[in-house]
Short mmCIF file of C-alpha atoms in Angstrom, two decimals:
data_model
loop_
_atom_site.label_atom_id
_atom_site.label_comp_id
_atom_site.label_asym_id
_atom_site.label_seq_id
_atom_site.Cartn_x
_atom_site.Cartn_y
_atom_site.Cartn_z
CA MET Y 1 -7.24 1.29 2.67
CA ALA Y 2 -8.58 4.33 4.62
CA ARG Y 3 -11.96 5.60 3.57
CA ASN Y 4 -12.66 9.22 2.67
CA THR Y 5 -13.51 11.38 5.71
CA GLU Y 6 -14.49 14.98 6.32
CA LEU Y 7 -12.69 15.14 9.66
CA THR Y 8 -10.28 18.01 10.32
CA GLN Y 9 -7.14 18.08 12.40
CA GLU Y 10 -8.71 20.74 14.63
CA GLN Y 11 -11.67 18.48 15.51
CA VAL Y 12 -9.36 15.59 16.45
CA ASN Y 13 -7.08 17.93 18.48
CA ASN Y 14 -10.02 19.32 20.46
CA ILE Y 15 -11.41 15.88 21.29
CA ALA Y 16 -7.93 14.56 22.19
CA ASP Y 17 -7.31 17.54 24.51
CA GLU Y 18 -10.71 16.98 26.18
CA LEU Y 19 -10.08 13.25 26.72
CA ASN Y 20 -6.56 13.90 28.00
CA SER Y 21 -7.84 16.48 30.49
CA LYS Y 22 -10.31 13.89 31.84
CA GLY Y 23 -7.54 11.28 32.35
CA THR Y 24 -8.62 9.17 29.33
CA LYS Y 25 -6.05 8.19 26.73
CA PRO Y 26 -6.98 9.65 23.30
CA SER Y 27 -6.84 6.40 21.28
CA PRO Y 28 -8.37 6.08 17.76
CA ASN Y 29 -11.26 4.02 19.19
CA ASN Y 30 -12.00 6.59 21.93
CA VAL Y 31 -11.91 9.49 19.46
CA ARG Y 32 -14.09 7.65 16.94
CA GLU Y 33 -16.60 6.84 19.70
CA VAL Y 34 -16.94 10.57 20.46
CA LEU Y 35 -17.15 11.52 16.78
CA GLY Y 36 -19.56 8.72 15.87
CA SER Y 37 -17.76 8.14 12.53
CA GLY Y 38 -14.36 8.24 10.86
CA SER Y 39 -11.75 5.79 9.63
CA PHE Y 40 -9.44 4.12 12.17
CA SER Y 41 -6.29 4.82 10.10
CA THR Y 42 -7.25 8.46 9.39
CA ILE Y 43 -7.96 9.23 13.08
CA LYS Y 44 -4.69 7.52 14.06
CA GLN Y 45 -2.69 9.70 11.65
CA MET Y 46 -4.30 12.84 13.07
CA LEU Y 47 -3.63 11.62 16.65
CA ASP Y 48 0.04 11.13 15.72
CA VAL Y 49 0.15 14.79 14.65
CA TRP Y 50 -1.51 15.77 17.92
CA LYS Y 51 1.02 13.70 19.92
CA GLU Y 52 3.94 15.34 18.13
CA LYS Y 53 2.51 18.76 18.99
CA LEU Y 54 2.06 17.65 22.63
CA LYS Y 55 5.69 16.48 22.75
CA GLU Y 56 6.86 19.84 21.44
CA GLU Y 57 4.85 21.62 24.14
CA GLU Y 58 6.21 19.31 26.85
CA SER Y 59 9.78 19.82 25.65
CA VAL Y 60 9.62 23.60 26.17
CA PHE Y 61 12.56 24.64 28.35
CA VAL Y 62 11.65 25.45 31.97
CA PRO Y 63 14.13 27.81 33.71
CA GLU Y 64 15.91 26.53 36.80
CA THR Y 65 15.22 27.86 40.26
CA PRO Y 66 16.44 31.51 40.60
CA GLU Y 67 19.76 31.94 42.41
CA PHE Y 68 18.32 34.14 45.15
CA ALA Y 69 15.77 31.42 46.12
CA TYR Y 70 17.91 28.35 45.44
CA HIS Y 71 19.36 28.04 48.97
CA HIS Y 72 15.90 28.13 50.53
CA VAL Y 73 14.42 25.33 48.46
CA ASP Y 74 17.54 23.27 47.78
CA LYS Y 75 17.01 20.89 50.69
CA LEU Y 76 13.34 20.41 49.94
CA HIS Y 77 14.10 19.98 46.24
CA LYS Y 78 16.65 17.23 46.91
CA GLU Y 79 14.29 15.40 49.26
CA LEU Y 80 11.43 15.53 46.75
CA TYR Y 81 13.76 14.47 43.95
CA LEU Y 82 15.04 11.39 45.82
CA HIS Y 83 11.56 10.44 46.96
CA ASN Y 84 10.08 10.80 43.48
CA ARG Y 85 12.99 8.92 41.95
CA ARG Y 86 12.45 5.96 44.24
CA LEU Y 87 8.76 5.98 43.40
CA LEU Y 88 9.50 6.24 39.68
CA ASP Y 89 12.02 3.33 39.78
CA SER Y 90 9.44 1.13 41.54
CA GLU Y 91 6.71 2.10 39.12
CA ARG Y 92 9.05 1.61 36.14
CA GLN Y 93 9.85 -1.93 37.29
CA GLN Y 94 6.16 -2.69 37.74
CA LEU Y 95 5.43 -1.25 34.29
CA GLN Y 96 8.22 -3.34 32.76
CA LEU Y 97 6.78 -6.54 34.30
CA THR Y 98 3.33 -5.62 33.06
CA ARG Y 99 4.69 -4.97 29.56
CA GLN Y 100 6.52 -8.31 29.52
CA GLU Y 101 3.33 -10.13 30.47
CA LEU Y 102 1.40 -8.32 27.74
CA GLU Y 103 4.11 -9.07 25.16
CA ALA Y 104 3.95 -12.78 26.10
CA GLU Y 105 0.19 -12.79 25.68
CA LYS Y 106 0.53 -11.01 22.33
CA SER Y 107 3.07 -13.58 21.16
CA GLU Y 108 0.66 -16.40 21.97
CA MET Y 109 -2.13 -14.59 20.13
CA MET Y 110 0.09 -14.01 17.12
CA ALA Y 111 1.01 -17.70 17.05
CA GLU Y 112 -2.69 -18.58 17.13
CA ILE Y 113 -3.44 -16.02 14.39
CA ASN Y 114 -0.59 -17.49 12.25
CA LYS Y 115 -2.08 -20.97 12.68
CA LEU Y 116 -5.46 -19.64 11.61
CA GLU Y 117 -3.87 -17.88 8.62
CA ASP Y 118 -2.22 -21.19 7.56
CA SER Y 119 -5.57 -22.96 7.88
CA ILE Y 120 -7.30 -20.29 5.80
CA ILE Y 121 -4.61 -20.50 3.08
CA ALA Y 122 -5.03 -24.28 2.94
CA LEU Y 123 -8.79 -23.89 2.63
CA LYS Y 124 -8.32 -21.32 -0.12
CA GLY Y 125 -6.27 -23.85 -2.10
CA ASP Y 126 -9.06 -26.44 -1.79
CA VAL Y 127 -11.68 -23.92 -2.82
CA ASP Y 128 -9.65 -22.82 -5.88
CA LYS Y 129 -9.44 -26.44 -7.09
CA LYS Y 130 -13.24 -26.71 -7.12
CA ASP Y 131 -13.42 -23.69 -9.48
CA GLY Y 132 -16.92 -22.30 -9.93
CA GLU Y 133 -18.61 -25.04 -7.90
CA LEU Y 134 -17.69 -23.40 -4.56
CA ASN Y 135 -18.20 -19.68 -5.28
CA HIS Y 136 -20.25 -19.07 -2.15
CA THR Y 137 -17.54 -20.81 -0.09
CA LYS Y 138 -14.97 -18.40 -1.55
CA ALA Y 139 -17.19 -15.50 -0.49
CA ASP Y 140 -17.24 -16.83 3.09
CA LEU Y 141 -13.49 -17.24 3.05
CA GLU Y 142 -13.01 -13.66 1.79
CA LYS Y 143 -15.15 -12.41 4.66
CA THR Y 144 -12.99 -14.38 7.08
CA GLN Y 145 -9.84 -12.89 5.50
CA SER Y 146 -11.36 -9.41 5.85
CA LYS Y 147 -11.93 -10.01 9.55
CA LEU Y 148 -8.37 -11.27 9.92
CA ASP Y 149 -7.08 -8.13 8.17
CA ASP Y 150 -9.07 -5.99 10.62
CA LEU Y 151 -7.47 -7.88 13.53
CA THR Y 152 -4.04 -7.37 11.97
CA ASP Y 153 -4.67 -3.63 11.65
CA GLN Y 154 -5.72 -3.45 15.30
CA PHE Y 155 -2.63 -5.39 16.35
CA ASN Y 156 -0.39 -3.10 14.32
CA ALA Y 157 -2.05 -0.10 15.96
CA GLN Y 158 -1.31 -1.60 19.38
CA LYS Y 159 2.33 -2.08 18.37
CA VAL Y 160 2.50 1.60 17.40
CA GLU Y 161 1.02 2.59 20.77
CA ILE Y 162 3.52 0.37 22.63
CA ALA Y 163 6.39 1.96 20.65
CA THR Y 164 5.01 5.37 21.61
CA LEU Y 165 4.94 4.32 25.25
CA THR Y 166 8.54 3.12 25.02
CA GLU Y 167 9.61 6.45 23.51
CA ARG Y 168 7.89 8.32 26.31
CA GLU Y 169 9.66 6.20 28.89
CA LYS Y 170 12.97 7.20 27.33
CA GLN Y 171 11.91 10.84 27.56
CA GLN Y 172 11.11 10.33 31.24
CA THR Y 173 14.66 9.05 31.77
CA ARG Y 174 16.16 12.09 30.06
CA HIS Y 175 14.07 14.50 32.20
CA LEU Y 176 14.83 12.94 35.62
CA ASN Y 177 16.88 16.03 36.59
CA GLU Y 178 13.87 18.31 36.18
CA LYS Y 179 11.53 18.12 39.17
CA ASP Y 180 8.35 19.42 37.53
CA ALA Y 181 8.81 17.29 34.40
CA LEU Y 182 9.54 14.25 36.60
CA LEU Y 183 6.27 14.62 38.55
CA ASN Y 184 4.16 15.26 35.46
CA GLU Y 185 5.71 12.37 33.57
CA ARG Y 186 5.25 10.02 36.52
CA GLU Y 187 1.54 10.79 36.77
CA LEU Y 188 1.11 10.61 33.02
CA ALA Y 189 3.01 7.30 32.85
CA LEU Y 190 0.78 5.80 35.59
CA LYS Y 191 -2.42 6.91 33.82
CA GLN Y 192 -1.21 5.77 30.42
CA ALA Y 193 -0.06 2.41 31.79
CA GLU Y 194 -3.47 1.82 33.36
CA LEU Y 195 -5.29 2.89 30.18
CA ILE Y 196 -3.06 0.74 28.01
CA LYS Y 197 -3.59 -2.20 30.31
CA GLN Y 198 -7.36 -1.75 30.15
CA GLU Y 199 -7.29 -1.32 26.38
CA LEU Y 200 -5.06 -4.39 25.91
CA GLU Y 201 -7.29 -6.45 28.15
CA SER Y 202 -10.31 -5.27 26.16
CA ASP Y 203 -8.51 -5.96 22.85
CA LYS Y 204 -7.44 -9.35 24.15
CA ALA Y 205 -11.04 -10.29 24.91
CA GLY Y 206 -12.08 -8.98 21.45
CA MET Y 207 -9.33 -10.95 19.71
CA LYS Y 208 -10.39 -14.13 21.55
CA ILE Y 209 -13.97 -13.59 20.34
CA GLU Y 210 -12.69 -12.99 16.78
CA ILE Y 211 -10.58 -16.14 16.97
CA ASN Y 212 -13.64 -18.15 18.06
CA ASN Y 213 -15.62 -16.63 15.21
CA LEU Y 214 -12.84 -17.53 12.77
CA GLU Y 215 -12.80 -21.12 14.04
CA GLU Y 216 -16.59 -21.34 13.57
CA SER Y 217 -16.27 -19.87 10.06
CA ILE Y 218 -13.54 -22.38 9.18
CA ALA Y 219 -15.69 -25.23 10.50
CA GLY Y 220 -18.57 -23.94 8.37
CA VAL Y 221 -16.33 -23.80 5.30
CA LYS Y 222 -15.20 -27.37 5.92
CA ARG Y 223 -18.81 -28.54 6.21
CA ASP Y 224 -19.65 -26.75 2.96
CA CYS Y 225 -16.67 -28.40 1.29
CA ASP Y 226 -17.85 -31.83 2.45
CA LYS Y 227 -21.35 -31.11 1.12
CA LYS Y 228 -19.92 -29.98 -2.19
CA ASP Y 229 -17.83 -33.17 -2.41
CA VAL Y 230 -20.97 -35.28 -1.94
CA GLU Y 231 -22.84 -33.18 -4.53
CA LEU Y 232 -19.92 -33.47 -6.93
CA ASN Y 233 -19.83 -37.26 -6.55
CA LEU Y 234 -23.59 -37.45 -7.20
CA THR Y 235 -23.16 -35.18 -10.23
CA LYS Y 236 -20.34 -37.37 -11.56
CA THR Y 237 -22.58 -40.47 -11.16
CA ASP Y 238 -25.42 -38.75 -13.02
CA LEU Y 239 -22.97 -37.65 -15.70
CA GLU Y 240 -21.71 -41.23 -16.15
CA LYS Y 241 -25.30 -42.49 -16.53
CA THR Y 242 -26.08 -39.68 -18.98
CA GLN Y 243 -22.89 -40.48 -20.92
CA SER Y 244 -23.91 -44.16 -21.10
CA LYS Y 245 -27.33 -43.21 -22.42
CA LEU Y 246 -25.71 -40.81 -24.89
CA ASP Y 247 -23.40 -43.60 -26.11
CA ASP Y 248 -26.44 -45.88 -26.64
CA LEU Y 249 -28.31 -43.17 -28.52
CA THR Y 250 -25.20 -42.43 -30.59
CA GLY Y 251 -24.97 -46.09 -31.55
CA GLN Y 252 -28.64 -46.16 -32.52
CA PHE Y 253 -28.23 -42.92 -34.45
CA ASN Y 254 -25.25 -44.30 -36.37
CA ALA Y 255 -27.18 -47.48 -37.17
CA GLN Y 256 -30.12 -45.39 -38.41
CA LYS Y 257 -27.73 -43.34 -40.58
CA VAL Y 258 -26.43 -46.57 -42.19
CA GLU Y 259 -29.98 -47.82 -42.72
CA ILE Y 260 -31.03 -44.46 -44.21
CA ALA Y 261 -28.01 -44.51 -46.55
CA THR Y 262 -28.98 -48.05 -47.61
CA LEU Y 263 -32.58 -47.04 -48.24
CA THR Y 264 -31.42 -43.95 -50.14
CA GLU Y 265 -29.24 -46.13 -52.40
CA ARG Y 266 -32.15 -48.53 -53.00
CA GLU Y 267 -34.38 -45.61 -53.77
CA LYS Y 268 -31.86 -44.35 -56.33
CA GLN Y 269 -31.64 -47.80 -57.94
CA GLN Y 270 -35.45 -48.05 -58.03
CA ALA Y 271 -35.60 -44.59 -59.63
CA LEU Y 272 -33.14 -45.79 -62.30
CA HIS Y 273 -35.27 -48.90 -62.92
CA LEU Y 274 -38.39 -46.77 -63.15
CA ASN Y 275 -36.74 -44.46 -65.62
CA GLU Y 276 -35.67 -47.44 -67.72
CA LYS Y 277 -39.20 -48.86 -67.56
CA GLU Y 278 -40.69 -45.51 -68.53
CA ALA Y 279 -38.28 -45.34 -71.48
CA MET Y 280 -39.32 -48.88 -72.54
CA LEU Y 281 -42.99 -47.94 -72.15
CA ASN Y 282 -42.44 -44.85 -74.25
CA GLU Y 283 -40.79 -46.99 -76.92
CA ARG Y 284 -43.66 -49.50 -76.81
CA GLU Y 285 -46.25 -46.73 -77.02
CA LEU Y 286 -44.38 -45.30 -80.02
CA ALA Y 287 -44.24 -48.77 -81.60
CA LEU Y 288 -47.97 -49.25 -80.92
CA LYS Y 289 -48.78 -45.90 -82.53
CA GLN Y 290 -46.68 -46.86 -85.56
CA ALA Y 291 -48.42 -50.28 -85.67
CA GLU Y 292 -51.82 -48.54 -85.50
CA LYS Y 293 -50.81 -46.28 -88.35
CA ILE Y 294 -49.64 -49.30 -90.37
CA GLU Y 295 -52.89 -51.09 -89.50
CA GLU Y 296 -54.94 -48.10 -90.65
CA SER Y 297 -52.92 -47.93 -93.86
CA LEU Y 298 -53.46 -51.67 -94.45
CA ASN Y 299 -57.18 -51.35 -93.73
CA LYS Y 300 -57.43 -48.57 -96.31
CA GLN Y 301 -55.55 -50.67 -98.86
CA ILE Y 302 -57.84 -53.66 -98.13
CA LYS Y 303 -60.92 -51.49 -98.59
CA GLU Y 304 -59.58 -50.17 -101.88
CA LEU Y 305 -58.75 -53.67 -103.07
CA SER Y 306 -62.18 -54.86 -101.98
CA LYS Y 307 -63.77 -52.19 -104.15
CA LYS Y 308 -61.68 -53.28 -107.10
CA LEU Y 309 -62.63 -56.98 -106.79
CA PRO Y 310 -65.52 -58.14 -108.97
CA LYS Y 311 -68.83 -58.61 -107.20
#
């Protein structure tokens, strides 16, 4: 998604006109290099507006040679036309060969990118299965996907520029009968073809570097996956040992629960026996007290009888 920018159409138009006057193609990268900032997609949209304006200016009708001067320049005009047409046909053939070679190279690069995309998708599936254990690996894979998206955006931009070049070639064919337009379009086509060739060669080198970086990133992700597998196996082993210890402790805990329940039952029984013994003791104490009272009463009676007996 394009980022917010404060660029104006007038700024982009001025820079594009300046680059075009110097013989440099006003591509998004060239304009952004002059500006020092700006989104690739935003600059490209503004360049498309500039190109449409340039097409309108180029399509302005140019009057034919006046009748009074036509006979004087007719011969020279025909000679220049035939000469320029031969040159344009030769240059068009050379441009077509160059385009075919570039298209072949792009097809190979796209096949390589597709293979890399398939590899990345497969790696994503493996990373998803490991859930939260490979979060940093997911981050690396997302960075790799971001780089691949940038490459895709650049490739799409190149396709747009090639389509633009094809449209301009059609316009050249339609304006073959106009001498001035023919000469201007021939020079412009030569300059644009050279610039596109240079840009495509530069982009090709950049894409090869990005592909190498992607391969290194994938290799790093695979190494991280292998490390995580080893760590996971070690963790599973530790978990099994811990589970075994937990099972042993659980068995001991259950045995202790049974023993505690047994002791608790014994304690209850002992408490019942103690209560019974206390009740018996209380009864005995009561009986002793009653016996003491009876003894005291008997002692009193004996004393009274002893007083009554003759001395």
